[in-house]
């Protein structure tokens, strides 16, 4: 059994996070692999390393720097990312053919920490203050189906509003958002799955980025509309109806259309005003990751997240299967043992959950991740946790659980991006930062979503979808701290109303995807 000491090099440190050594990215002097910034043909002499490439090395992939014998750990970020499945020679491509996942003990020590959060930040953004004290970054009207059976009606209403073009006369309304999904029935009403679903719907119906919300059910489903009538933060803006009670499709469509038209003046009657950035809650997300994610975009986003937290704001990291193998680094930052224990319990739940479903935590990374250079979940996780920066871990939330503590939080979720972001928005995120190396296209209304490219090649190819290029870090043109500051400034601009690329492209209506746990009855 191999162990990692809690004194191991902190992968979050920015100042010397990596250095270029004759066109190889060497992340730590103890590493036995390096990352290639471009394609290296076979038999290419690599100056300064006293090695030559044995085979072709794709860009973003790993090349062996030192002899690694079968069974020995492969080290990147000064951390174990897997074990050699055969002897690996210097200059050899290191990937799935010679690197395998094995679990191992990871040591940690919790020392109670005091958060450093500025409750009186003098940084401001132009936000929207709701009557109940909540702060919005957008001003949408939402139509939420409580069950798949009311999804069509929800879509009908939304399409009729859009086709009528009535919103052109109400410039302060950002649009109509139909929230549809494939669940809400065929489930045990007392189950964990129902509790998760209820928290998710509650989080969206109460989200400050909606001026008004219509919650629509069929009438006979497990997720009865009545269960969502509790925990309403502002009663005059949330309306509940069912198709059966209203007398069918046409009648409920006509009724909701009429009610929406009657409240457009009220919904439009908002103005943006300077509000403290401590009202921003940032969802930290990655998708379509590649070998550069943990080197460029993720650590740069970590810098931005730390800047927000220091100004009294909040950030939410999630995707529990994608911190597996790096959870000790988060546990070391927990504010107290109770917080650490919550995260440990979540990890154990996932180990059990995957095992009873004949699966493994290493079923992640996805094929696209592997094509981009990520080999094991250990390697992917070490890069993924960098999005969380250096801040103290204040709390560990269940999926879609409302945020309670300002600062850096972790929310339990699957690694599937739409499901994870849905939970983060339900927990209170009002801006999303989404890093990608392969080129994920994503939005999640009502929260605006920023796309951060890990490499310049993809950024230039998909420039209409990407908001910022972090590939300049790989190229040595900018430092991680510089790009992190740019991301932070872009978050403030976005929270103030500036549209993101995903909003301009129309993303966000289809991405609502609550986590489905348990038996479908």
XYZ file of C-alpha atoms in Angstrom, residues 44-501:
458
model
C 12.771 13.493 -31.098
C 15.682 14.525 -28.889
C 14.484 16.600 -25.946
C 17.204 19.005 -24.926
C 17.841 19.479 -21.235
C 16.208 16.184 -20.311
C 18.789 13.928 -21.910
C 16.027 11.779 -23.404
C 14.476 11.157 -26.800
C 10.833 10.337 -27.416
C 10.365 6.627 -28.060
C 6.960 6.974 -29.710
C 4.650 9.769 -30.871
C 3.363 11.841 -27.942
C 0.048 13.691 -28.600
C -0.223 17.220 -27.234
C -1.514 17.336 -23.674
C -0.288 13.799 -22.991
C 2.447 12.539 -20.683
C 6.024 11.553 -21.455
C 8.180 9.527 -19.067
C 11.166 11.404 -17.579
C 12.664 8.662 -15.399
C 12.562 4.865 -15.454
C 9.399 3.579 -13.773
C 9.296 -0.139 -12.991
C 6.138 -2.215 -13.151
C 4.027 -1.597 -10.038
C 5.753 1.656 -9.119
C 3.739 4.884 -8.737
C 3.577 7.395 -11.563
C 3.975 10.895 -10.126
C 2.491 14.159 -11.447
C 1.893 17.320 -9.348
C 4.134 15.485 -6.814
C 1.131 13.203 -6.319
C 0.335 9.619 -7.319
C -1.828 9.457 -10.454
C -1.627 5.666 -10.891
C 0.792 2.773 -11.141
C 2.887 1.387 -13.974
C 1.267 -1.718 -15.473
C 4.615 -2.518 -17.164
C 8.122 -1.108 -17.139
C 8.165 2.426 -18.594
C 11.340 3.878 -20.055
C 12.350 7.560 -20.270
C 10.925 9.115 -23.440
C 7.985 6.714 -23.592
C 4.355 7.819 -23.952
C 2.573 7.289 -20.616
C -1.130 6.554 -20.906
C -3.739 3.791 -20.575
C -1.476 1.163 -22.187
C 1.083 1.336 -19.373
C -0.578 3.272 -16.525
C -3.356 1.794 -14.399
C -5.562 2.819 -11.510
C -5.085 1.243 -8.084
C -6.463 2.544 -4.842
C -4.098 3.493 -2.042
C -4.165 5.142 1.374
C -4.197 8.928 1.446
C -3.283 10.573 4.741
C -4.623 13.863 6.012
C -4.771 15.897 9.172
C -7.477 18.382 10.098
C -6.369 21.517 11.938
C -9.198 23.898 12.807
C -8.874 27.066 10.758
C -10.327 30.532 10.944
C -11.742 31.851 7.703
C -10.319 35.053 6.243
C -13.396 36.656 4.719
C -14.013 40.356 4.244
C -17.630 40.902 5.277
C -17.449 44.569 4.275
C -16.111 44.295 0.762
C -15.716 47.559 -1.093
C -15.959 45.818 -4.471
C -19.319 46.090 -6.186
C -21.238 44.749 -9.171
C -24.494 45.948 -10.702
C -27.021 43.511 -9.316
C -30.752 43.314 -8.699
C -32.040 43.512 -5.125
C -35.256 41.539 -4.580
C -37.931 42.577 -2.073
C -36.972 39.677 0.217
C -33.312 40.717 0.340
C -32.042 38.173 -2.173
C -29.692 39.407 -4.892
C -30.047 38.465 -8.561
C -27.627 38.527 -11.482
C -30.412 37.979 -14.061
C -34.156 38.704 -14.298
C -36.049 35.780 -15.842
C -39.583 34.425 -15.554
C -39.532 30.682 -14.868
C -41.986 27.907 -15.676
C -41.094 24.746 -13.743
C -42.650 21.336 -14.371
C -42.832 19.133 -11.275
C -43.165 15.994 -13.397
C -42.348 14.919 -16.934
C -46.111 14.803 -17.605
C -46.287 18.604 -17.409
C -43.152 19.190 -19.489
C -45.010 19.617 -22.773
C -47.359 22.213 -21.322
C -44.364 24.047 -19.860
C -42.732 24.117 -23.299
C -45.972 25.229 -24.981
C -46.295 28.253 -22.730
C -42.674 29.225 -23.186
C -42.844 28.898 -26.981
C -46.033 30.959 -27.192
C -44.417 33.757 -25.199
C -41.353 33.686 -27.426
C -43.394 33.559 -30.644
C -45.544 36.495 -29.568
C -42.393 38.625 -29.186
C -44.172 40.405 -26.348
C -40.982 40.649 -24.277
C -39.488 43.186 -26.700
C -41.446 45.870 -24.865
C -39.980 44.819 -21.501
C -36.194 45.213 -21.815
C -35.455 44.477 -18.166
C -36.805 40.916 -18.479
C -34.080 38.554 -19.701
C -36.542 35.959 -21.002
C -38.758 32.982 -20.223
C -37.080 29.819 -18.916
C -38.906 26.464 -19.233
C -37.613 23.988 -16.630
C -38.437 20.445 -17.786
C -37.073 17.000 -16.935
C -37.832 13.278 -17.086
C -38.681 12.529 -13.456
C -41.202 13.499 -10.741
C -43.129 10.222 -10.606
C -42.548 6.475 -10.401
C -40.611 6.974 -7.177
C -41.007 6.303 -3.471
C -42.403 9.509 -1.971
C -40.345 8.973 1.220
C -37.101 8.079 -0.557
C -33.777 9.872 -0.725
C -34.449 10.358 -4.420
C -37.635 12.310 -3.673
C -35.846 14.420 -1.072
C -33.152 15.307 -3.620
C -35.765 16.118 -6.240
C -37.732 18.311 -3.846
C -34.607 20.248 -2.812
C -33.748 20.800 -6.460
C -37.186 22.148 -7.423
C -37.247 24.260 -4.260
C -33.845 25.720 -5.092
C -34.961 26.759 -8.561
C -38.390 28.088 -7.575
C -36.728 30.281 -4.921
C -33.789 31.353 -7.082
C -33.428 35.148 -7.070
C -32.706 35.176 -10.807
C -36.431 34.505 -11.335
C -38.724 37.477 -10.798
C -41.743 35.139 -10.957
C -42.148 31.385 -11.187
C -45.006 29.139 -12.273
C -44.778 25.615 -10.842
C -46.827 23.242 -12.994
C -47.868 19.664 -12.240
C -50.170 17.113 -13.806
C -52.101 16.387 -10.625
C -51.696 12.680 -9.906
C -47.891 12.352 -9.787
C -45.704 11.362 -6.823
C -44.178 14.850 -6.684
C -47.439 16.580 -5.813
C -47.454 20.353 -6.251
C -48.429 20.733 -2.578
C -45.027 19.526 -1.352
C -43.415 22.519 -3.041
C -45.737 25.086 -1.431
C -43.697 25.042 1.755
C -40.379 26.851 1.931
C -41.445 29.645 -0.436
C -39.200 32.658 0.130
C -41.513 35.191 -1.526
C -45.133 34.034 -1.864
C -46.365 36.709 -4.249
C -43.960 35.621 -6.971
C -44.482 31.820 -6.998
C -47.669 30.353 -8.507
C -48.781 26.685 -8.367
C -51.137 24.997 -10.871
C -51.957 21.508 -12.155
C -53.244 20.470 -15.564
C -56.020 18.323 -14.084
C -57.324 21.037 -11.743
C -57.360 23.629 -14.536
C -59.311 21.375 -16.891
C -56.705 20.231 -19.397
C -53.956 21.435 -21.700
C -55.585 24.392 -23.450
C -57.081 25.832 -20.289
C -53.864 25.770 -18.262
C -51.844 27.148 -21.175
C -54.285 30.014 -21.652
C -54.452 30.723 -17.916
C -50.685 30.842 -17.394
C -50.186 32.932 -20.535
C -52.734 35.416 -19.242
C -51.116 35.579 -15.806
C -47.649 36.061 -17.279
C -48.878 38.924 -19.457
C -50.464 40.557 -16.398
C -47.218 40.536 -14.430
C -44.803 41.650 -17.155
C -44.922 45.266 -15.990
C -44.074 44.213 -12.435
C -41.322 41.840 -13.593
C -39.827 44.567 -15.772
C -39.851 47.064 -12.901
C -36.332 46.343 -11.688
C -33.106 48.260 -11.880
C -29.535 47.265 -11.400
C -27.673 48.981 -8.601
C -24.209 48.701 -7.023
C -24.206 45.739 -4.643
C -21.351 44.061 -2.798
C -19.612 41.189 -4.589
C -20.199 39.200 -1.397
C -23.630 38.516 -2.911
C -22.064 36.474 -5.728
C -22.046 32.691 -5.396
C -19.863 31.075 -8.036
C -20.352 27.507 -9.275
C -16.993 25.903 -10.135
C -17.374 23.360 -12.902
C -15.303 21.511 -15.515
C -16.318 19.372 -18.458
C -14.633 17.890 -21.478
C -11.371 18.108 -19.542
C -7.968 17.471 -21.088
C -4.350 17.183 -20.011
C -4.096 20.958 -19.637
C -7.174 21.439 -17.425
C -5.242 21.020 -14.181
C -2.399 23.202 -15.453
C -4.138 26.247 -16.924
C -7.887 26.886 -16.601
C -8.578 25.041 -13.343
C -5.847 26.670 -11.227
C -6.634 30.057 -12.807
C -10.277 29.604 -11.828
C -9.041 28.678 -8.351
C -7.320 32.061 -8.141
C -10.553 33.816 -9.148
C -12.552 31.783 -6.623
C -10.118 32.734 -3.851
C -10.395 36.412 -4.798
C -14.185 36.202 -4.542
C -14.083 34.403 -1.193
C -11.680 36.988 0.250
C -14.236 39.654 -0.689
C -16.953 37.837 1.256
C -18.442 35.923 -1.684
C -18.935 32.191 -2.039
C -17.832 29.388 -4.326
C -19.189 25.866 -4.747
C -17.038 22.971 -5.954
C -18.819 19.685 -6.722
C -18.552 16.374 -8.638
C -17.583 13.964 -5.846
C -16.320 11.230 -8.214
C -13.955 13.837 -9.671
C -12.244 14.698 -6.404
C -11.651 11.024 -5.629
C -7.922 10.548 -5.168
C -7.480 14.199 -4.244
C -9.987 14.401 -1.405
C -7.166 14.475 1.168
C -6.106 17.857 -0.204
C -9.588 19.269 0.460
C -9.857 17.580 3.858
C -6.577 19.225 4.877
C -8.293 22.577 4.281
C -11.452 21.838 6.289
C -12.341 24.419 8.915
C -13.096 21.699 11.474
C -13.300 17.923 11.913
C -17.075 17.903 11.411
C -16.643 19.343 7.915
C -13.926 16.818 7.094
C -16.123 13.969 8.329
C -18.932 15.082 6.012
C -16.624 14.855 3.000
C -15.219 11.488 4.086
C -18.797 10.171 4.421
C -19.644 11.350 0.892
C -16.569 9.566 -0.518
C -17.517 6.339 1.280
C -21.092 6.590 -0.032
C -19.780 6.837 -3.594
C -17.437 3.877 -3.124
C -20.393 1.794 -1.930
C -22.742 3.170 -4.608
C -20.382 2.303 -7.465
C -19.581 -1.145 -6.068
C -23.233 -2.248 -5.739
C -23.790 -1.125 -9.327
C -20.875 -3.243 -10.620
C -18.867 -0.131 -11.347
C -15.681 1.590 -10.199
C -14.630 5.121 -9.383
C -12.102 4.786 -12.224
C -14.905 4.416 -14.812
C -14.365 8.191 -14.914
C -12.457 9.665 -16.952
C -14.606 9.604 -20.079
C -13.260 8.641 -23.542
C -12.865 12.311 -24.490
C -10.857 12.976 -21.317
C -8.528 10.111 -22.180
C -8.110 11.335 -25.731
C -7.133 14.697 -24.246
C -4.405 13.117 -22.117
C -6.073 12.205 -18.798
C -5.503 8.556 -17.909
C -6.939 7.820 -14.442
C -9.477 9.346 -12.084
C -6.570 10.145 -9.745
C -4.974 12.366 -12.375
C -8.279 13.964 -13.337
C -9.186 14.682 -9.706
C -5.860 16.317 -8.882
C -6.504 18.779 -11.690
C -10.194 19.192 -10.909
C -9.758 20.200 -7.253
C -7.544 23.105 -8.357
C -10.774 24.968 -9.254
C -11.384 25.332 -5.528
C -8.284 27.469 -4.978
C -6.676 27.658 -1.537
C -9.587 28.863 0.592
C -10.703 27.162 3.794
C -13.394 24.529 3.219
C -16.364 25.958 5.133
C -18.997 23.251 4.606
C -19.930 20.101 2.698
C -23.447 20.190 1.263
C -25.729 17.434 0.103
C -26.934 17.706 -3.478
C -29.034 20.879 -4.002
C -28.837 21.728 -0.284
C -29.118 25.485 0.255
C -25.835 27.258 0.901
C -25.518 28.130 4.599
C -21.958 29.404 5.017
C -20.190 32.091 3.031
C -16.845 31.138 1.515
C -15.641 27.964 -0.193
C -18.093 25.034 -0.070
C -18.228 21.549 -1.546
C -21.529 20.077 -2.803
C -21.951 16.336 -3.328
C -22.930 15.449 -6.899
C -22.187 13.077 -9.763
C -19.494 14.037 -12.254
C -22.039 14.430 -15.057
C -21.905 18.167 -15.746
C -25.616 19.015 -16.277
C -26.596 17.125 -13.112
C -23.807 18.716 -11.092
C -24.510 22.285 -12.226
C -28.250 21.820 -11.666
C -27.465 21.028 -8.025
C -25.098 23.995 -7.683
C -27.692 26.435 -9.038
C -30.326 24.899 -6.742
C -27.906 25.482 -3.839
C -27.757 29.173 -4.735
C -25.087 29.725 -7.401
C -25.890 32.841 -9.448
C -22.849 32.683 -11.776
C -21.151 29.611 -13.278
C -17.551 29.209 -14.445
C -17.070 26.124 -16.604
C -13.564 25.080 -17.710
C -13.118 22.839 -20.758
C -10.287 21.441 -22.827
C -12.200 19.429 -25.388
C -14.833 22.107 -26.017
C -17.991 21.600 -23.925
C -20.946 23.802 -24.867
C -23.118 24.550 -21.876
C -25.511 26.953 -20.205
C -27.816 26.611 -17.213
C -30.506 29.264 -16.930
C -31.321 31.163 -14.834
C -27.600 31.458 -13.925
C -25.169 32.783 -16.573
C -22.382 30.388 -17.516
C -18.847 31.434 -18.506
C -16.707 29.028 -20.573
C -12.956 28.905 -19.877
C -10.733 27.258 -22.475
C -7.685 25.298 -21.279
C -5.768 25.574 -24.551
C -5.479 28.075 -27.385
C -6.056 25.543 -30.205
C -9.558 24.744 -28.981
C -10.258 28.368 -28.062
C -9.529 29.558 -31.588
C -11.522 26.708 -33.113
C -14.572 27.357 -30.878
C -14.161 31.054 -30.175
C -17.898 31.713 -30.486
C -18.484 29.413 -27.486
C -15.522 30.328 -25.267
C -15.472 33.415 -23.035
C -11.806 33.422 -22.051
C -8.639 31.652 -23.158
C -6.446 30.194 -20.408
C -4.160 28.568 -22.957
C -1.869 31.583 -22.701
C -0.623 30.057 -19.442
C 0.619 26.962 -21.284
C 2.306 29.170 -23.862
C 4.124 31.171 -21.193
C 2.432 34.409 -22.236
C 0.569 34.934 -18.945
C 0.903 33.786 -15.356
C -1.850 31.836 -13.613
C -2.434 34.781 -11.269
C -2.929 37.146 -14.226
C -5.519 34.935 -15.890
C -7.218 34.326 -12.534
C -7.641 38.073 -12.085
C -9.148 38.309 -15.589
C -11.628 35.561 -14.723
C -12.594 37.336 -11.495
C -13.182 40.596 -13.357
C -15.234 38.763 -15.979
C -17.355 37.173 -13.238
C -18.160 40.650 -11.897
C -18.970 41.949 -15.397
C -21.194 38.929 -16.062
C -22.984 39.266 -12.727
C -23.634 42.890 -13.715
C -25.590 41.805 -16.788
C -23.047 41.356 -19.573
C -24.141 38.324 -21.662
C -21.951 35.222 -21.848
C -21.227 33.316 -25.050
